[in-house]
PDB file of C-alpha atoms in Angstrom:
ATOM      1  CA  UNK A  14      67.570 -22.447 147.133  1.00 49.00           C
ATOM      2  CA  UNK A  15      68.857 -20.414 144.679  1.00 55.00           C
ATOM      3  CA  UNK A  16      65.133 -18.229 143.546  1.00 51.00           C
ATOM      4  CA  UNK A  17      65.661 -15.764 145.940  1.00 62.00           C
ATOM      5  CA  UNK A  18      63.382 -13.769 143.833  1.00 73.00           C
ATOM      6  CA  UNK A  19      60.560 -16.513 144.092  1.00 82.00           C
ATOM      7  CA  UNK A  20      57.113 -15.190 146.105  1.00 90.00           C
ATOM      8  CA  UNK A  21      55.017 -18.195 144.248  1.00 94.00           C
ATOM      9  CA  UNK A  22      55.156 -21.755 143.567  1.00 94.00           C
ATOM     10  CA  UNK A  23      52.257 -23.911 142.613  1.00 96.00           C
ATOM     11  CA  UNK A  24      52.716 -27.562 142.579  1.00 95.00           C
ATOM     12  CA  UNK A  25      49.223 -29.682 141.961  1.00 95.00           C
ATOM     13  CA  UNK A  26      48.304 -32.929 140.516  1.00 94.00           C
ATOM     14  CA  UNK A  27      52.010 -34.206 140.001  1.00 92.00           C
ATOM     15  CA  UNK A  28      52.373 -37.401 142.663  1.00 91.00           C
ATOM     16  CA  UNK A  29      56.026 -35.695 143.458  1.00 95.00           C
ATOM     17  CA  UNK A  30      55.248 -37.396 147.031  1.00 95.00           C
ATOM     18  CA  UNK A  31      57.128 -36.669 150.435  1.00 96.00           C
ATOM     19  CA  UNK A  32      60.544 -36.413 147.968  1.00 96.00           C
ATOM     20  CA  UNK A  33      59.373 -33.635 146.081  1.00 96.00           C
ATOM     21  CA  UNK A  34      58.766 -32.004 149.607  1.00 96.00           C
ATOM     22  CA  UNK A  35      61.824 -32.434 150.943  1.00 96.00           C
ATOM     23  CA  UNK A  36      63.308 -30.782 148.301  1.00 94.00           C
ATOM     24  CA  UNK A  37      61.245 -27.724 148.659  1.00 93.00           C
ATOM     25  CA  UNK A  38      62.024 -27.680 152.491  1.00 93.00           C
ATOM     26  CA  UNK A  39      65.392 -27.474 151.863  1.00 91.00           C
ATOM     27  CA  UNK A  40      65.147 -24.544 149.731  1.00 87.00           C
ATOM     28  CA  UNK A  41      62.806 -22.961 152.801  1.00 87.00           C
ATOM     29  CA  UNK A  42      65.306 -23.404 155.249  1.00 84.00           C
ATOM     30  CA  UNK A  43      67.960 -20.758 153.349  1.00 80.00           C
ATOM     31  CA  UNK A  44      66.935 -17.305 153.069  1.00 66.00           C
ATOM     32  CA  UNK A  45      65.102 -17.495 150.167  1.00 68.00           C
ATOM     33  CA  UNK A  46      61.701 -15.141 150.130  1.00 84.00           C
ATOM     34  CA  UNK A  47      59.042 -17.509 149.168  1.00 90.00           C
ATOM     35  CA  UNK A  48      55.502 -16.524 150.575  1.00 94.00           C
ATOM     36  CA  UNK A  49      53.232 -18.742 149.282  1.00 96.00           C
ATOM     37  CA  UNK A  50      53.436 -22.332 148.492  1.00 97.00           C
ATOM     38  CA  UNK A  51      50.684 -24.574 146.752  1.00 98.00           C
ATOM     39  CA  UNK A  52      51.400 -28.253 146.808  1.00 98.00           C
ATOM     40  CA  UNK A  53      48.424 -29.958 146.325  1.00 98.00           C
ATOM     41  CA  UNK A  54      47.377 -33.881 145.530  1.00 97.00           C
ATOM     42  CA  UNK A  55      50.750 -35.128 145.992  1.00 96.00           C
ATOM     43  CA  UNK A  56      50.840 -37.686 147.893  1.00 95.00           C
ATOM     44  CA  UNK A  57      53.074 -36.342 150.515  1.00 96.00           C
ATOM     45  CA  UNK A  58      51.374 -37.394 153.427  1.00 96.00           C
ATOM     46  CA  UNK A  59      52.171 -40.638 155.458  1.00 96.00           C
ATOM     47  CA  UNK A  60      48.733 -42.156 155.008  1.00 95.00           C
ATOM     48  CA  UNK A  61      49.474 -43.115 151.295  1.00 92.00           C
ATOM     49  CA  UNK A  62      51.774 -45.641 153.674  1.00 92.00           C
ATOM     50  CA  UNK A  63      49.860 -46.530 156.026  1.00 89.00           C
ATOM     51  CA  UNK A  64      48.207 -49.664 154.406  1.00 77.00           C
ATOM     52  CA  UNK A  65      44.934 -47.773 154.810  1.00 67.00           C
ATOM     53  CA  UNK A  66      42.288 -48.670 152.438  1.00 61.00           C
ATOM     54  CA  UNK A  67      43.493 -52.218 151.840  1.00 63.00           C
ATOM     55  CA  UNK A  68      47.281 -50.924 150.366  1.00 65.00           C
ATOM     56  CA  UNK A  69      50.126 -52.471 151.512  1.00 80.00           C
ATOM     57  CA  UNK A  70      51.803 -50.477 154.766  1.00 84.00           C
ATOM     58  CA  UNK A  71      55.449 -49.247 153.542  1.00 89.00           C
ATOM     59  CA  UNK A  72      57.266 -48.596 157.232  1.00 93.00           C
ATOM     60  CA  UNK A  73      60.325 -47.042 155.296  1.00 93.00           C
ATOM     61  CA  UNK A  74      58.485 -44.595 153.451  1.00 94.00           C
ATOM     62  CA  UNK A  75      56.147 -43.768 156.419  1.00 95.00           C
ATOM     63  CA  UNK A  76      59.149 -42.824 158.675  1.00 96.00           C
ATOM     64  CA  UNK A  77      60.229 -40.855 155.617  1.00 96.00           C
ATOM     65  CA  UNK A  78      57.280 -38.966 155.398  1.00 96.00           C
ATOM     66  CA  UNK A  79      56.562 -38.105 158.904  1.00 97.00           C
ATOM     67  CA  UNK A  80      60.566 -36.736 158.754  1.00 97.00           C
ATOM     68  CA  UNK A  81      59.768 -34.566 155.816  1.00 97.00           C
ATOM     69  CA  UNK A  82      56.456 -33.118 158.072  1.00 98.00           C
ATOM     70  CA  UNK A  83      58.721 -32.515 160.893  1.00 97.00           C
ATOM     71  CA  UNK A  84      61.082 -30.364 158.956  1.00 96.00           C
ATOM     72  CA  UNK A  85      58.606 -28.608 157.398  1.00 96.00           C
ATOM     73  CA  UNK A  86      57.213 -28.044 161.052  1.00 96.00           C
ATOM     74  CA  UNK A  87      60.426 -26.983 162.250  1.00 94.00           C
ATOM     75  CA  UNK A  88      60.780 -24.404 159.220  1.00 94.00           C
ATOM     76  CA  UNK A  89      57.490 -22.486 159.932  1.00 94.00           C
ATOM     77  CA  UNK A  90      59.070 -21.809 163.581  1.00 89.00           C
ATOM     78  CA  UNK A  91      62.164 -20.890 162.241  1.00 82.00           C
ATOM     79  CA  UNK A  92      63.557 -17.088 161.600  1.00 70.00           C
ATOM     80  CA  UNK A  93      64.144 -17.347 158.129  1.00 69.00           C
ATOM     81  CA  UNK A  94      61.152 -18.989 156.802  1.00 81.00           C
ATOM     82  CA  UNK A  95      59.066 -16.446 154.989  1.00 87.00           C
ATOM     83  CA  UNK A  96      56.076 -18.290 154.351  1.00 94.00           C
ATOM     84  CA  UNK A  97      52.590 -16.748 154.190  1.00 96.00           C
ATOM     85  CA  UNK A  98      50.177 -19.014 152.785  1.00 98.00           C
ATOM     86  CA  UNK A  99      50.802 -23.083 152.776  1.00 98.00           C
ATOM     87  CA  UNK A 100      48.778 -24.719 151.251  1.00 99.00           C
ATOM     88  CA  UNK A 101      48.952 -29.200 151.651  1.00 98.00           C
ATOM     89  CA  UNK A 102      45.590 -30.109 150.537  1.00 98.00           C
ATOM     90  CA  UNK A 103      44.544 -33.379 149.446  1.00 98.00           C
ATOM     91  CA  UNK A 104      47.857 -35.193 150.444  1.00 97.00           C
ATOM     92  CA  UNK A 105      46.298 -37.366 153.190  1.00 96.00           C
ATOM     93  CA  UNK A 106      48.364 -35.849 155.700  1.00 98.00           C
ATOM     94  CA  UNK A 107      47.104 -38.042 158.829  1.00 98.00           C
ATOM     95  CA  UNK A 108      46.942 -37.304 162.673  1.00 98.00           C
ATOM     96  CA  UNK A 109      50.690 -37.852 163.344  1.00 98.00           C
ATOM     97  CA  UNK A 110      51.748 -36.117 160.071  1.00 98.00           C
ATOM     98  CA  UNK A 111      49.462 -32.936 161.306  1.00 98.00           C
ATOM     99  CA  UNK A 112      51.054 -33.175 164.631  1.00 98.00           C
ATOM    100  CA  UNK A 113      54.778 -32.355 163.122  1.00 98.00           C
ATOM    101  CA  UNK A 114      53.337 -29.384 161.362  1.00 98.00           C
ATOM    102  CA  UNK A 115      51.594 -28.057 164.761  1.00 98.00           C
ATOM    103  CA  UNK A 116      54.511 -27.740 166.266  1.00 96.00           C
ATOM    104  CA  UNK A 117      55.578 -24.823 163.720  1.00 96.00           C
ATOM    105  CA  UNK A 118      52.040 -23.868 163.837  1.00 97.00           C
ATOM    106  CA  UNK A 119      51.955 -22.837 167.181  1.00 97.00           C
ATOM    107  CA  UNK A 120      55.217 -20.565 167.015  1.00 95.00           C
ATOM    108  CA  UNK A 121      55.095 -19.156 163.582  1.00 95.00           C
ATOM    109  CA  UNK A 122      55.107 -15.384 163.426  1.00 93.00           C
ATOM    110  CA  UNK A 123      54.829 -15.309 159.344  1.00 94.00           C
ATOM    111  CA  UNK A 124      52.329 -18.383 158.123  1.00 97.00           C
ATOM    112  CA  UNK A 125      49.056 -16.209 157.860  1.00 98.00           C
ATOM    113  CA  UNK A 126      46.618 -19.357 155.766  1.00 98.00           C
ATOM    114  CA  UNK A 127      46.928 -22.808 156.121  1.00 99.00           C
ATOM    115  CA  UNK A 128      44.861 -25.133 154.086  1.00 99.00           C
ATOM    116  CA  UNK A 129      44.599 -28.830 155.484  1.00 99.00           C
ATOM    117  CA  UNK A 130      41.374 -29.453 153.494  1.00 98.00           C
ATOM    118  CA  UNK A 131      40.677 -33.113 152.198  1.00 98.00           C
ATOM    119  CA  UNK A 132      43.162 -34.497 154.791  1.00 98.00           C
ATOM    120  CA  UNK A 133      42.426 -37.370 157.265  1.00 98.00           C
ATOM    121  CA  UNK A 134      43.447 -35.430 160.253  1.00 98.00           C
ATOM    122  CA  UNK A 135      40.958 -37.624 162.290  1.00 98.00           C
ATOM    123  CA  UNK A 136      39.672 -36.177 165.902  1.00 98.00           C
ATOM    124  CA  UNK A 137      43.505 -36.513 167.155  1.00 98.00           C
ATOM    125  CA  UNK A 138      44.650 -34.071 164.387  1.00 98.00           C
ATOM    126  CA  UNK A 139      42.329 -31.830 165.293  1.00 98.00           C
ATOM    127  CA  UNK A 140      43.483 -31.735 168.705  1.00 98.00           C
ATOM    128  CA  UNK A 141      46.990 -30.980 167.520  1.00 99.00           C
ATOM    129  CA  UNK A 142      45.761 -28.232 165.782  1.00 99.00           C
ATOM    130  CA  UNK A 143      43.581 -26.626 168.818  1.00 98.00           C
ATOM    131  CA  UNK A 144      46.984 -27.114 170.544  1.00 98.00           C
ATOM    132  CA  UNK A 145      48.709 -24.553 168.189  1.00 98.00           C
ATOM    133  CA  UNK A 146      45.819 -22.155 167.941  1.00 98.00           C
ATOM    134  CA  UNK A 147      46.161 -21.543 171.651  1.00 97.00           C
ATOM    135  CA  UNK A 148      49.457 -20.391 170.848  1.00 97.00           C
ATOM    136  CA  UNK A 149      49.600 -19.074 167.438  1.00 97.00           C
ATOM    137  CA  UNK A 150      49.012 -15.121 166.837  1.00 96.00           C
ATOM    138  CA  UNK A 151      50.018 -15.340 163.212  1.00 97.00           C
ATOM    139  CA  UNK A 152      47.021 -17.218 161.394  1.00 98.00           C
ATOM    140  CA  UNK A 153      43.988 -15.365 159.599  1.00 98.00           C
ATOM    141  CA  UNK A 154      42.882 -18.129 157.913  1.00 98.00           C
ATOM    142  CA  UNK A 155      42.436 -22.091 157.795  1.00 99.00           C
ATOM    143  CA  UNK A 156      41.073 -24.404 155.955  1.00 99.00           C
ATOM    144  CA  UNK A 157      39.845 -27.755 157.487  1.00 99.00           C
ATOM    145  CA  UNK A 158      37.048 -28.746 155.233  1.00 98.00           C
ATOM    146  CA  UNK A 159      36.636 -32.162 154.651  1.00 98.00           C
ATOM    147  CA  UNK A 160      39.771 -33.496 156.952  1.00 98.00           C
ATOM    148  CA  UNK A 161      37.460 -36.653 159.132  1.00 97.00           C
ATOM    149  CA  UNK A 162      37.243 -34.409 162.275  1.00 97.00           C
ATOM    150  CA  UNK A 163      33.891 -35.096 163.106  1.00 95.00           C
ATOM    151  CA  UNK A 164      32.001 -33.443 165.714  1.00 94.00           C
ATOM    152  CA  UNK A 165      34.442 -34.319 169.003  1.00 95.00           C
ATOM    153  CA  UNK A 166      37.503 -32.678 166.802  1.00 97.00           C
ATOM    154  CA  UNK A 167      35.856 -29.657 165.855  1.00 96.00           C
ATOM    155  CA  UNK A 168      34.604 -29.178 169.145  1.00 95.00           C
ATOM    156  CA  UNK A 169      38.359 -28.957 170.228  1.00 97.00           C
ATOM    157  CA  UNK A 170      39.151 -27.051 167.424  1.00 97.00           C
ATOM    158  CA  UNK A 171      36.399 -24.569 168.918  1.00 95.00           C
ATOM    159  CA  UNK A 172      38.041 -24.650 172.385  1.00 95.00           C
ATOM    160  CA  UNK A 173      40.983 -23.369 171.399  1.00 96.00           C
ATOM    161  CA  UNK A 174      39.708 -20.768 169.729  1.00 96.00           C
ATOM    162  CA  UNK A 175      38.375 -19.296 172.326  1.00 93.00           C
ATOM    163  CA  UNK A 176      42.153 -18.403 173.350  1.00 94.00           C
ATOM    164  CA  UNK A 177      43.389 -17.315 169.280  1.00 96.00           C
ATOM    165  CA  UNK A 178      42.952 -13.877 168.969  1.00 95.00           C
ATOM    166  CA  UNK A 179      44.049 -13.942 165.345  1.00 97.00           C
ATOM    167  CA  UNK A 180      42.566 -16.142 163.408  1.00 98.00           C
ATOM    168  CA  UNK A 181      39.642 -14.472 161.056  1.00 97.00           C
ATOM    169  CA  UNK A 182      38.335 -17.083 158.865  1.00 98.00           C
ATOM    170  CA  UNK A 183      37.454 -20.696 159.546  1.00 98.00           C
ATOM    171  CA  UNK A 184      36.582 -23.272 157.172  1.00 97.00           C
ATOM    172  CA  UNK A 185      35.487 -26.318 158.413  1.00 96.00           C
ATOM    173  CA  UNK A 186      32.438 -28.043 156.383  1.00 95.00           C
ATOM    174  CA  UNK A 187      32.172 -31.739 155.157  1.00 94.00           C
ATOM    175  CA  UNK A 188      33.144 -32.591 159.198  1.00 94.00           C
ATOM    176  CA  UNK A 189      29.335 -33.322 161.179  1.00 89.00           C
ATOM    177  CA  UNK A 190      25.607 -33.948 160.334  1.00 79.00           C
ATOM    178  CA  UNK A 191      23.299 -31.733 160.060  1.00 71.00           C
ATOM    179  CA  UNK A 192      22.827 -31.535 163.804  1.00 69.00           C
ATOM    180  CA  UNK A 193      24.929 -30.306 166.328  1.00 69.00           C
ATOM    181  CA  UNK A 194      26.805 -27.379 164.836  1.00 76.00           C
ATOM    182  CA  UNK A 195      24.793 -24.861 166.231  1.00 78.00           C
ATOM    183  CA  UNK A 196      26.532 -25.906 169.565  1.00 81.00           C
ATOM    184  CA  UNK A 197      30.012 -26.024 168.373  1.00 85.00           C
ATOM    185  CA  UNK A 198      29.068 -22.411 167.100  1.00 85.00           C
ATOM    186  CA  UNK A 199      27.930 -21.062 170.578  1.00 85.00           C
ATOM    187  CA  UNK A 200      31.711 -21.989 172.058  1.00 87.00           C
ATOM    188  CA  UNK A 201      32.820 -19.017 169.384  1.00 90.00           C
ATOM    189  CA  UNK A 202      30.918 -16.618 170.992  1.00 87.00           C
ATOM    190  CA  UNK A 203      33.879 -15.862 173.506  1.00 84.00           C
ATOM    191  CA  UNK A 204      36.274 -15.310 170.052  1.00 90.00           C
ATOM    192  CA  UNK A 205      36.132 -11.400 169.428  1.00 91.00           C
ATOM    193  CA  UNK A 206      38.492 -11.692 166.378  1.00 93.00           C
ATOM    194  CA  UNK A 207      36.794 -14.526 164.755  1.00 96.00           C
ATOM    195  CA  UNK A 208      34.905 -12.740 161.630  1.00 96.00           C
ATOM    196  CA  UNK A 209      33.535 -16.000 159.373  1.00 96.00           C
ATOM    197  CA  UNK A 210      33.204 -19.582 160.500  1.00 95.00           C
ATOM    198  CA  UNK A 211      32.361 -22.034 157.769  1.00 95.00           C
ATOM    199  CA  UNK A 212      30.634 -24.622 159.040  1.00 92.00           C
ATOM    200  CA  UNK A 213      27.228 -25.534 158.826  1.00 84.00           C
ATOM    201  CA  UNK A 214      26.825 -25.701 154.388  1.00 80.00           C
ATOM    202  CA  UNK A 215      23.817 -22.824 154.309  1.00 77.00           C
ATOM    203  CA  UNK A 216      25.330 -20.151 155.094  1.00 83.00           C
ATOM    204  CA  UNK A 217      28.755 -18.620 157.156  1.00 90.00           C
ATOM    205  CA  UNK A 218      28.227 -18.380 160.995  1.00 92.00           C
ATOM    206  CA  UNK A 219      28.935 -14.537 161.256  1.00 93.00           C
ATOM    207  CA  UNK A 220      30.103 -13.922 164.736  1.00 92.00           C
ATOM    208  CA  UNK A 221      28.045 -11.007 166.611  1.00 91.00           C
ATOM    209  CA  UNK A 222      30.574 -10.239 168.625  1.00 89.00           C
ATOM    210  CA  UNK A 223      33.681  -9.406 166.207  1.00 89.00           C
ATOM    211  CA  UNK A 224      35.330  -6.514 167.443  1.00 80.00           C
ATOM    212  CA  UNK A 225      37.925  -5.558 164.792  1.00 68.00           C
ATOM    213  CA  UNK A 226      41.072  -3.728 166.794  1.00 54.00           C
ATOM    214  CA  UNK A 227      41.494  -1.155 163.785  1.00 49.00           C
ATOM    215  CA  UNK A 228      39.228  -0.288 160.330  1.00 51.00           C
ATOM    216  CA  UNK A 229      39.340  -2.322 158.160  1.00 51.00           C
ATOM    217  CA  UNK A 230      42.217  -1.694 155.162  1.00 48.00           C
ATOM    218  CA  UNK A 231      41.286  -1.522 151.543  1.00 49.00           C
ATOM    219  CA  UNK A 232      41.452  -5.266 150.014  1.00 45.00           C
ATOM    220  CA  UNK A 233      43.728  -5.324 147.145  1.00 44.00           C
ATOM    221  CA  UNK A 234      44.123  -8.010 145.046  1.00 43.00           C
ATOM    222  CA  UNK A 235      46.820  -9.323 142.826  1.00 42.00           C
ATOM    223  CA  UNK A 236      46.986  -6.693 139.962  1.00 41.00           C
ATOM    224  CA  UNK A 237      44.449  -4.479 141.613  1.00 41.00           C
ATOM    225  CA  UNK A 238      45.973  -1.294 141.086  1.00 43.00           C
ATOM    226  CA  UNK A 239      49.572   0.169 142.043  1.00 40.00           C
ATOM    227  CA  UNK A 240      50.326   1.738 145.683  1.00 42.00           C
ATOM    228  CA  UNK A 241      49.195  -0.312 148.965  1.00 43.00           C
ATOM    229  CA  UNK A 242      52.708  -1.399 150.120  1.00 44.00           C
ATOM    230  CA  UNK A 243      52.871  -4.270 152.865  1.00 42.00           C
ATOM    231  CA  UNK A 244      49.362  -4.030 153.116  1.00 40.00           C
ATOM    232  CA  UNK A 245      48.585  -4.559 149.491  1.00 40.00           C
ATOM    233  CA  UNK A 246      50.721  -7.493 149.530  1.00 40.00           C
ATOM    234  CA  UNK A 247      49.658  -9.276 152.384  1.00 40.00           C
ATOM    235  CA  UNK A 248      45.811  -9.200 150.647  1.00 37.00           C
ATOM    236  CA  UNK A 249      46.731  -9.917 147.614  1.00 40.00           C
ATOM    237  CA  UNK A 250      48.498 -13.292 148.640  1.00 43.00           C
ATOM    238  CA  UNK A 251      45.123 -14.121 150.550  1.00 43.00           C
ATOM    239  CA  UNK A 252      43.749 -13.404 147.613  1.00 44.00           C
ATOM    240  CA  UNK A 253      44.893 -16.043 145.897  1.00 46.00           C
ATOM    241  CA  UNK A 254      43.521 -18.211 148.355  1.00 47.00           C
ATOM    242  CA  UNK A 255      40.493 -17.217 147.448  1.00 44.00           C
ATOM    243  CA  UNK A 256      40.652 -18.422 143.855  1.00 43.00           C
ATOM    244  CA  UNK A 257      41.188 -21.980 145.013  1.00 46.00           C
ATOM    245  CA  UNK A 258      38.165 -21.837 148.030  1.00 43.00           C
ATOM    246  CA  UNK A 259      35.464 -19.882 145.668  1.00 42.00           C
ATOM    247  CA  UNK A 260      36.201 -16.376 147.118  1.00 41.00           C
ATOM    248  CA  UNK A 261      35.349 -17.122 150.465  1.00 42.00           C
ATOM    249  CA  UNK A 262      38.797 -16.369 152.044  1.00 39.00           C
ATOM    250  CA  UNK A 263      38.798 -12.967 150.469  1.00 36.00           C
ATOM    251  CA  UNK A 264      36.561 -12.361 153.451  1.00 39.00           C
ATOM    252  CA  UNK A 265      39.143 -12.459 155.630  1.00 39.00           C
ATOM    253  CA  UNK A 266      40.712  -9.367 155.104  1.00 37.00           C
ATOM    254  CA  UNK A 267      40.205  -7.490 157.721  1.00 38.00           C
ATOM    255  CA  UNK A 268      42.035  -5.037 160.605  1.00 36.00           C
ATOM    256  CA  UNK A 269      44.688  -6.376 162.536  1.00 34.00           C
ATOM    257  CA  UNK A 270      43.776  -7.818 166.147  1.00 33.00           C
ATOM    258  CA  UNK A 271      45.530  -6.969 169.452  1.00 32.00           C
ATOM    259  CA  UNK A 272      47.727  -9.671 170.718  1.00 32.00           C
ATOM    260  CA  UNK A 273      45.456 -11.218 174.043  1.00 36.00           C
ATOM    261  CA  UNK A 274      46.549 -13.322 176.869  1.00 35.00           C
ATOM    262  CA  UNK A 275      46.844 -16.767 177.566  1.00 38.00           C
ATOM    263  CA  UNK A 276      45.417 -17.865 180.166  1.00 43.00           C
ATOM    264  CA  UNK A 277      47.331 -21.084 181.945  1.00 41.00           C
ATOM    265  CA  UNK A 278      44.477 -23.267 181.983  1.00 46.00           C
ATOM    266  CA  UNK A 279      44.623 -23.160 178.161  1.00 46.00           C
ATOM    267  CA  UNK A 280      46.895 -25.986 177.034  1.00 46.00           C
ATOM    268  CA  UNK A 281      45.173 -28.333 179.712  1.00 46.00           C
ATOM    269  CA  UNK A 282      42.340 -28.464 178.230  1.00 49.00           C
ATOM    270  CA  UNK A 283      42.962 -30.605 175.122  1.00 49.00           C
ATOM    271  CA  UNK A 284      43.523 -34.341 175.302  1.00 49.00           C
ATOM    272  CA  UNK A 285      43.801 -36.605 172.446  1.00 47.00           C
ATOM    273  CA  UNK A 286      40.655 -39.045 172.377  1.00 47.00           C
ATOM    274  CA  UNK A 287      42.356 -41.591 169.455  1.00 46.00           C
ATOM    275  CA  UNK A 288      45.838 -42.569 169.395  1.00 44.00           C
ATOM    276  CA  UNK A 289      48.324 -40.994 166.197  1.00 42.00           C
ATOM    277  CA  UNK A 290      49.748 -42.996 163.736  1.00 45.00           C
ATOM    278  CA  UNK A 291      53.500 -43.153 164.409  1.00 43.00           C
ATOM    279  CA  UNK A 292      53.241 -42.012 167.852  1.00 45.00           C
ATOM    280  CA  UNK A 293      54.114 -43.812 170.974  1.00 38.00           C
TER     281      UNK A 293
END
């Protein structure tokens, strides 16, 4: 709370759990001016409670968890939350966990990549997250690799993208077989601002229809020369992003899109085909 000065933190490989969260949350919720936050294989997400896997369930520290989730939800919505990138990967965030995060998802107006990747968001998490995309007009890039979506989950994901007209990059391998993604890919075609869809483990899905709204600025990365301004930041925190995922999300960086309509239909279309952990 008090490192107002703090753009950074990276916290990996330290089992600080749903506690260590909470902490951090609190410090989001002042007017502090992180941007990018890394916390990664820490068993912060309410399935290390769940008694999945043969472990013993642990109701108290489920509840806990799916509390800390909600608050971090609540913070991406909120006006003083400066987040950028978020990165939760390999927590085994759930479908209920997911679902308290969508809910800042789908009003943030700062989070610009999410990584989710080696979650168990299941085909109900997935539908939380189509939810938000409907919605959300902040989000260039996420990361869903490897999260248990399967093919019914992804195909939601799809469907809502076909109302986003922000999101550039999507990563979503390690989620169907071999067959079948060359369907999910034709729902895209309607998505004009959709540059790179990681999918099928060949090659990216370039979409043939990408219109990009205005030229594309000059990608700097962290330390890659002085000048740039706002823009120069906002690629060079994307580019860190692109460290962790191989380089792929440096792709993203392209114009900014023109804000579309919804259309009412939209958040109709999504209903959840397997029941959340912790929901009623």
């Amino acid at each position: 709370r008090r490192g107002r000065c703090l753009r950074t933190v990276l916290l990996a490989d330290n089992e600080l759990g749903f506690k260590g969260l909470r902490m951090i949350v609190k410090g989001l919720e002042q007017e502090g001016q992180l941007e990018a936050l890394h916390y990664v294989d820490n068993k912060a997400g309410e399935m290390w409670h769940a008694g999945a896997g043969g472990g013993k369930m642990d109701t108290g520290s489920l509840v806990q968890s799916l509390a800390v989730l909600e608050s971090l939800g609540r913070c991406l919505k909120g006006s003083p939350c400066a987040l950028r990138i978020l990165n939760l990967s390999s927590n085994r965030i759930g479908p209920a966990g997911v679902s308290r995060i969508a809910t800042g998802l789908a009003a943030t107006k700062s989070l610009e990549v999410l990584d989710l990747s080696n979650n168990e968001l299941g085909v109900a998490g997935a539908n939380h997250i189509a939810q938000a995309l409907v919605t959300n007009r902040s989000l260039t890039t996420l990361n869903i690799n490897n999260t248990q979506i399967r093919h019914p989950g992804l195909r939601s994901v799809c469907a809502g993208l076909a109302h986003n007209t922000a999101l550039e990059v999507l990563h979503a391998r390690d989620n169907v077989g071999a067959s079948g993604p060359e369907a999910l890919l034709k729902q895209l075609h309607a998505n004009t601002t959709l540059r790179f869809a990681y999918i099928l483990e060949s090659a990216p899905w370039k979409n043939p229809n990408y219109v990009s709204a205005l030229p594309p600025p000059t990608v700097r990365h962290a330390g890659g020369g002085a000048g740039g301004g706002a823009e120069q930041g906002r690629y060079a925190l994307v580019g860190q992003m692109s460290s962790l995922w191989g380089g792929a999300s440096a792709e993203s960086a392209g114009g900014e899109v023109s804000v579309g309509t919804l259309s009412p239909e939209a958040s109709s279309e999504f209903d959840d085909e397997e029941g959340s952990l912790g929901e009623e």
